[in-house]
């Protein structure tokens, strides 16, 4: 008698006695039977022959690596958060120099100065500034789109306690480092 069939009655009796659902046991196969391997391929539309070569939905810009896109999304999130904190006055502008090119650095500096001048309120009693000067920025989402090799565009949605903002960035690889070459804060 086959050892599997000998164990079946004991296994089902044990399962019934304990109240545990019974395990499904496959019927024994002959030793000489082999499994049939069926290669899986996507279905072709009727009347068309499979075409050799790369798939039709290949990336036209040349296989964009998912790891690079994740890194670019991280850079976009960090730069967006940093820029909004600079505008809020809770981060020094000098920390953004590594990420921004000269033109965008100067534009962010000008905008931060304008925000500081417009937002200046007279001091309350005792010389303190009314309201909170600390602005906590939360990045909600970031989307990255490859434009060409070494060039990506990203859109970021961030919340800074007062309102939700949209930020658009263009990130390019220059001399082995990623730099933001366009920064638009809404």
mmCIF file of C-alpha atoms in Angstrom:
data_model
loop_
_atom_site.group_PDB
_atom_site.id
_atom_site.type_symbol
_atom_site.label_atom_id
_atom_site.label_comp_id
_atom_site.label_asym_id
_atom_site.label_seq_id
_atom_site.Cartn_x
_atom_site.Cartn_y
_atom_site.Cartn_z
ATOM 1 C CA UNK A 1 0.000 0.000 0.000
ATOM 2 C CA UNK A 2 1.170 3.547 -0.800
ATOM 3 C CA UNK A 3 2.423 5.503 2.277
ATOM 4 C CA UNK A 4 0.323 8.541 1.273
ATOM 5 C CA UNK A 5 -2.887 6.500 1.271
ATOM 6 C CA UNK A 6 -1.904 5.017 4.615
ATOM 7 C CA UNK A 7 -1.631 8.522 6.125
ATOM 8 C CA UNK A 8 -4.883 9.795 4.673
ATOM 9 C CA UNK A 9 -7.286 8.130 7.094
ATOM 10 C CA UNK A 10 -5.174 9.144 10.084
ATOM 11 C CA UNK A 11 -4.882 12.750 8.876
ATOM 12 C CA UNK A 12 -8.620 13.101 8.222
ATOM 13 C CA UNK A 13 -9.516 11.453 11.531
ATOM 14 C CA UNK A 14 -7.157 13.818 13.380
ATOM 15 C CA UNK A 15 -8.579 16.860 11.569
ATOM 16 C CA UNK A 16 -12.158 15.864 12.301
ATOM 17 C CA UNK A 17 -11.380 15.158 15.956
ATOM 18 C CA UNK A 18 -9.599 18.468 16.523
ATOM 19 C CA UNK A 19 -12.065 20.601 14.577
ATOM 20 C CA UNK A 20 -9.302 21.953 12.324
ATOM 21 C CA UNK A 21 -10.170 22.191 8.626
ATOM 22 C CA UNK A 22 -8.847 19.238 6.672
ATOM 23 C CA UNK A 23 -5.787 19.653 4.498
ATOM 24 C CA UNK A 24 -6.295 19.027 0.817
ATOM 25 C CA UNK A 25 -4.269 16.036 -0.259
ATOM 26 C CA UNK A 26 -3.488 15.627 -3.927
ATOM 27 C CA UNK A 27 -4.148 12.241 -5.466
ATOM 28 C CA UNK A 28 -0.959 10.257 -5.964
ATOM 29 C CA UNK A 29 0.675 10.497 -9.383
ATOM 30 C CA UNK A 30 2.536 7.710 -11.038
ATOM 31 C CA UNK A 31 6.311 8.020 -10.641
ATOM 32 C CA UNK A 32 6.867 8.184 -14.395
ATOM 33 C CA UNK A 33 4.433 11.114 -14.955
ATOM 34 C CA UNK A 34 6.071 14.485 -15.597
ATOM 35 C CA UNK A 35 4.548 17.920 -15.281
ATOM 36 C CA UNK A 36 3.745 19.644 -18.542
ATOM 37 C CA UNK A 37 5.455 23.026 -18.897
ATOM 38 C CA UNK A 38 3.417 25.588 -20.780
ATOM 39 C CA UNK A 39 5.306 28.752 -21.789
ATOM 40 C CA UNK A 40 3.264 31.872 -21.037
ATOM 41 C CA UNK A 41 3.243 34.672 -23.591
ATOM 42 C CA UNK A 42 0.999 37.697 -23.978
ATOM 43 C CA UNK A 43 -1.894 37.133 -26.318
ATOM 44 C CA UNK A 44 -1.419 38.491 -29.827
ATOM 45 C CA UNK A 45 -4.366 40.151 -31.556
ATOM 46 C CA UNK A 46 -5.967 37.870 -34.139
ATOM 47 C CA UNK A 47 -4.377 38.034 -37.566
ATOM 48 C CA UNK A 48 -1.010 39.431 -36.423
ATOM 49 C CA UNK A 49 2.298 37.673 -36.213
ATOM 50 C CA UNK A 50 4.665 38.276 -33.297
ATOM 51 C CA UNK A 51 7.361 40.805 -34.194
ATOM 52 C CA UNK A 52 10.979 40.151 -33.242
ATOM 53 C CA UNK A 53 12.898 42.793 -31.349
ATOM 54 C CA UNK A 54 12.110 45.038 -28.393
ATOM 55 C CA UNK A 55 8.562 45.240 -27.058
ATOM 56 C CA UNK A 56 6.300 47.924 -28.511
ATOM 57 C CA UNK A 57 5.817 49.677 -25.159
ATOM 58 C CA UNK A 58 9.543 50.127 -24.518
ATOM 59 C CA UNK A 59 10.696 53.431 -23.050
ATOM 60 C CA UNK A 60 11.583 55.709 -26.006
ATOM 61 C CA UNK A 61 14.169 57.586 -23.924
ATOM 62 C CA UNK A 62 16.124 54.405 -23.235
ATOM 63 C CA UNK A 63 15.195 52.181 -20.285
ATOM 64 C CA UNK A 64 14.653 54.625 -17.442
ATOM 65 C CA UNK A 65 15.893 53.031 -14.259
ATOM 66 C CA UNK A 66 13.338 52.945 -11.445
ATOM 67 C CA UNK A 67 16.116 53.516 -8.906
ATOM 68 C CA UNK A 68 17.116 56.785 -10.576
ATOM 69 C CA UNK A 69 13.499 57.954 -10.627
ATOM 70 C CA UNK A 70 13.177 57.200 -6.913
ATOM 71 C CA UNK A 71 16.322 59.207 -6.232
ATOM 72 C CA UNK A 72 15.020 62.110 -8.321
ATOM 73 C CA UNK A 73 11.692 61.983 -6.451
ATOM 74 C CA UNK A 74 13.611 62.173 -3.168
ATOM 75 C CA UNK A 75 15.606 65.149 -4.400
ATOM 76 C CA UNK A 76 12.411 66.867 -5.563
ATOM 77 C CA UNK A 77 10.738 66.298 -2.191
ATOM 78 C CA UNK A 78 13.757 67.598 -0.262
ATOM 79 C CA UNK A 79 14.258 70.682 -2.435
ATOM 80 C CA UNK A 80 10.547 71.511 -2.296
ATOM 81 C CA UNK A 81 10.448 71.206 1.487
ATOM 82 C CA UNK A 82 13.639 73.240 1.848
ATOM 83 C CA UNK A 83 12.437 76.010 -0.477
ATOM 84 C CA UNK A 84 9.114 76.332 1.346
ATOM 85 C CA UNK A 85 10.918 76.437 4.687
ATOM 86 C CA UNK A 86 13.192 79.197 3.330
ATOM 87 C CA UNK A 87 10.108 81.174 2.325
ATOM 88 C CA UNK A 88 8.618 80.542 5.757
ATOM 89 C CA UNK A 89 11.745 81.766 7.511
ATOM 90 C CA UNK A 90 12.567 78.521 9.320
ATOM 91 C CA UNK A 91 15.560 77.528 7.151
ATOM 92 C CA UNK A 92 18.556 79.557 5.988
ATOM 93 C CA UNK A 93 18.821 80.081 2.246
ATOM 94 C CA UNK A 94 22.476 78.978 2.194
ATOM 95 C CA UNK A 95 21.405 75.352 2.703
ATOM 96 C CA UNK A 96 19.807 75.383 -0.752
ATOM 97 C CA UNK A 97 22.999 76.421 -2.583
ATOM 98 C CA UNK A 98 24.075 72.820 -3.209
ATOM 99 C CA UNK A 99 20.822 71.968 -5.032
ATOM 100 C CA UNK A 100 19.900 75.140 -6.942
ATOM 101 C CA UNK A 101 21.708 76.682 -9.880
ATOM 102 C CA UNK A 102 22.692 80.356 -9.618
ATOM 103 C CA UNK A 103 19.603 81.808 -11.291
ATOM 104 C CA UNK A 104 17.115 79.866 -9.150
ATOM 105 C CA UNK A 105 19.110 80.549 -5.985
ATOM 106 C CA UNK A 106 18.897 84.291 -6.614
ATOM 107 C CA UNK A 107 15.173 84.083 -7.460
ATOM 108 C CA UNK A 108 14.476 82.194 -4.223
ATOM 109 C CA UNK A 109 16.529 84.761 -2.279
ATOM 110 C CA UNK A 110 14.530 87.636 -3.807
ATOM 111 C CA UNK A 111 11.212 85.934 -3.098
ATOM 112 C CA UNK A 112 12.216 85.126 0.499
ATOM 113 C CA UNK A 113 13.156 88.788 1.056
ATOM 114 C CA UNK A 114 9.819 89.938 -0.406
ATOM 115 C CA UNK A 115 7.877 87.492 1.773
ATOM 116 C CA UNK A 116 9.782 88.666 4.839
ATOM 117 C CA UNK A 117 9.087 92.351 4.059
ATOM 118 C CA UNK A 118 5.408 91.840 3.248
ATOM 119 C CA UNK A 119 4.841 89.484 6.157
ATOM 120 C CA UNK A 120 6.540 91.738 8.741
ATOM 121 C CA UNK A 121 4.030 92.720 11.404
ATOM 122 C CA UNK A 122 4.527 95.087 14.274
ATOM 123 C CA UNK A 123 5.739 93.415 17.436
ATOM 124 C CA UNK A 124 3.180 92.690 20.142
ATOM 125 C CA UNK A 125 3.590 93.375 23.843
ATOM 126 C CA UNK A 126 7.030 92.618 25.167
ATOM 127 C CA UNK A 127 8.571 92.722 21.701
ATOM 128 C CA UNK A 128 7.494 89.232 20.626
ATOM 129 C CA UNK A 129 6.253 88.545 17.123
ATOM 130 C CA UNK A 130 2.588 87.529 17.114
ATOM 131 C CA UNK A 131 1.812 84.065 15.751
ATOM 132 C CA UNK A 132 4.133 81.162 15.147
ATOM 133 C CA UNK A 133 7.286 81.761 13.123
ATOM 134 C CA UNK A 134 7.919 78.023 12.751
ATOM 135 C CA UNK A 135 6.237 76.624 9.647
ATOM 136 C CA UNK A 136 6.061 72.884 9.409
ATOM 137 C CA UNK A 137 6.027 71.734 5.761
ATOM 138 C CA UNK A 138 4.561 68.346 4.857
ATOM 139 C CA UNK A 139 5.219 66.980 1.371
ATOM 140 C CA UNK A 140 2.104 65.129 0.218
ATOM 141 C CA UNK A 141 3.199 63.669 -3.128
ATOM 142 C CA UNK A 142 5.876 63.841 -5.792
ATOM 143 C CA UNK A 143 5.682 62.776 -9.433
ATOM 144 C CA UNK A 144 8.689 62.380 -11.714
ATOM 145 C CA UNK A 145 8.770 62.311 -15.514
ATOM 146 C CA UNK A 146 11.909 61.672 -17.604
ATOM 147 C CA UNK A 147 12.428 64.274 -20.329
ATOM 148 C CA UNK A 148 15.710 63.099 -21.816
ATOM 149 C CA UNK A 149 18.740 61.203 -20.506
ATOM 150 C CA UNK A 150 19.914 63.024 -17.391
ATOM 151 C CA UNK A 151 16.946 65.420 -17.344
ATOM 152 C CA UNK A 152 13.780 64.952 -15.266
ATOM 153 C CA UNK A 153 10.790 67.099 -14.432
ATOM 154 C CA UNK A 154 8.940 66.709 -11.147
ATOM 155 C CA UNK A 155 5.784 68.054 -9.593
ATOM 156 C CA UNK A 156 5.376 68.140 -5.832
ATOM 157 C CA UNK A 157 2.333 68.880 -3.669
ATOM 158 C CA UNK A 158 3.140 70.237 -0.194
ATOM 159 C CA UNK A 159 1.145 71.578 2.753
ATOM 160 C CA UNK A 160 2.598 74.334 4.952
ATOM 161 C CA UNK A 161 -0.138 74.769 7.624
ATOM 162 C CA UNK A 162 -1.666 77.704 5.791
ATOM 163 C CA UNK A 163 -2.325 76.267 2.351
ATOM 164 C CA UNK A 164 -1.521 73.530 -0.101
ATOM 165 C CA UNK A 165 1.117 74.458 -2.653
ATOM 166 C CA UNK A 166 2.179 73.028 -5.987
ATOM 167 C CA UNK A 167 5.863 73.087 -6.885
ATOM 168 C CA UNK A 168 7.339 72.268 -10.287
ATOM 169 C CA UNK A 169 11.025 71.411 -10.695
ATOM 170 C CA UNK A 170 13.383 70.543 -13.519
ATOM 171 C CA UNK A 171 16.311 68.446 -12.324
ATOM 172 C CA UNK A 172 19.364 67.915 -14.529
ATOM 173 C CA UNK A 173 22.542 65.975 -14.046
ATOM 174 C CA UNK A 174 25.534 68.296 -14.398
ATOM 175 C CA UNK A 175 29.116 67.180 -13.811
ATOM 176 C CA UNK A 176 27.929 64.072 -12.001
ATOM 177 C CA UNK A 177 25.649 65.938 -9.573
ATOM 178 C CA UNK A 178 21.910 66.545 -9.717
ATOM 179 C CA UNK A 179 20.924 70.238 -9.850
ATOM 180 C CA UNK A 180 17.559 71.986 -9.916
ATOM 181 C CA UNK A 181 17.582 74.180 -13.031
ATOM 182 C CA UNK A 182 13.955 75.363 -12.789
ATOM 183 C CA UNK A 183 11.886 75.934 -9.658
ATOM 184 C CA UNK A 184 8.325 77.267 -9.722
ATOM 185 C CA UNK A 185 6.431 77.589 -6.460
ATOM 186 C CA UNK A 186 2.680 78.155 -6.637
#
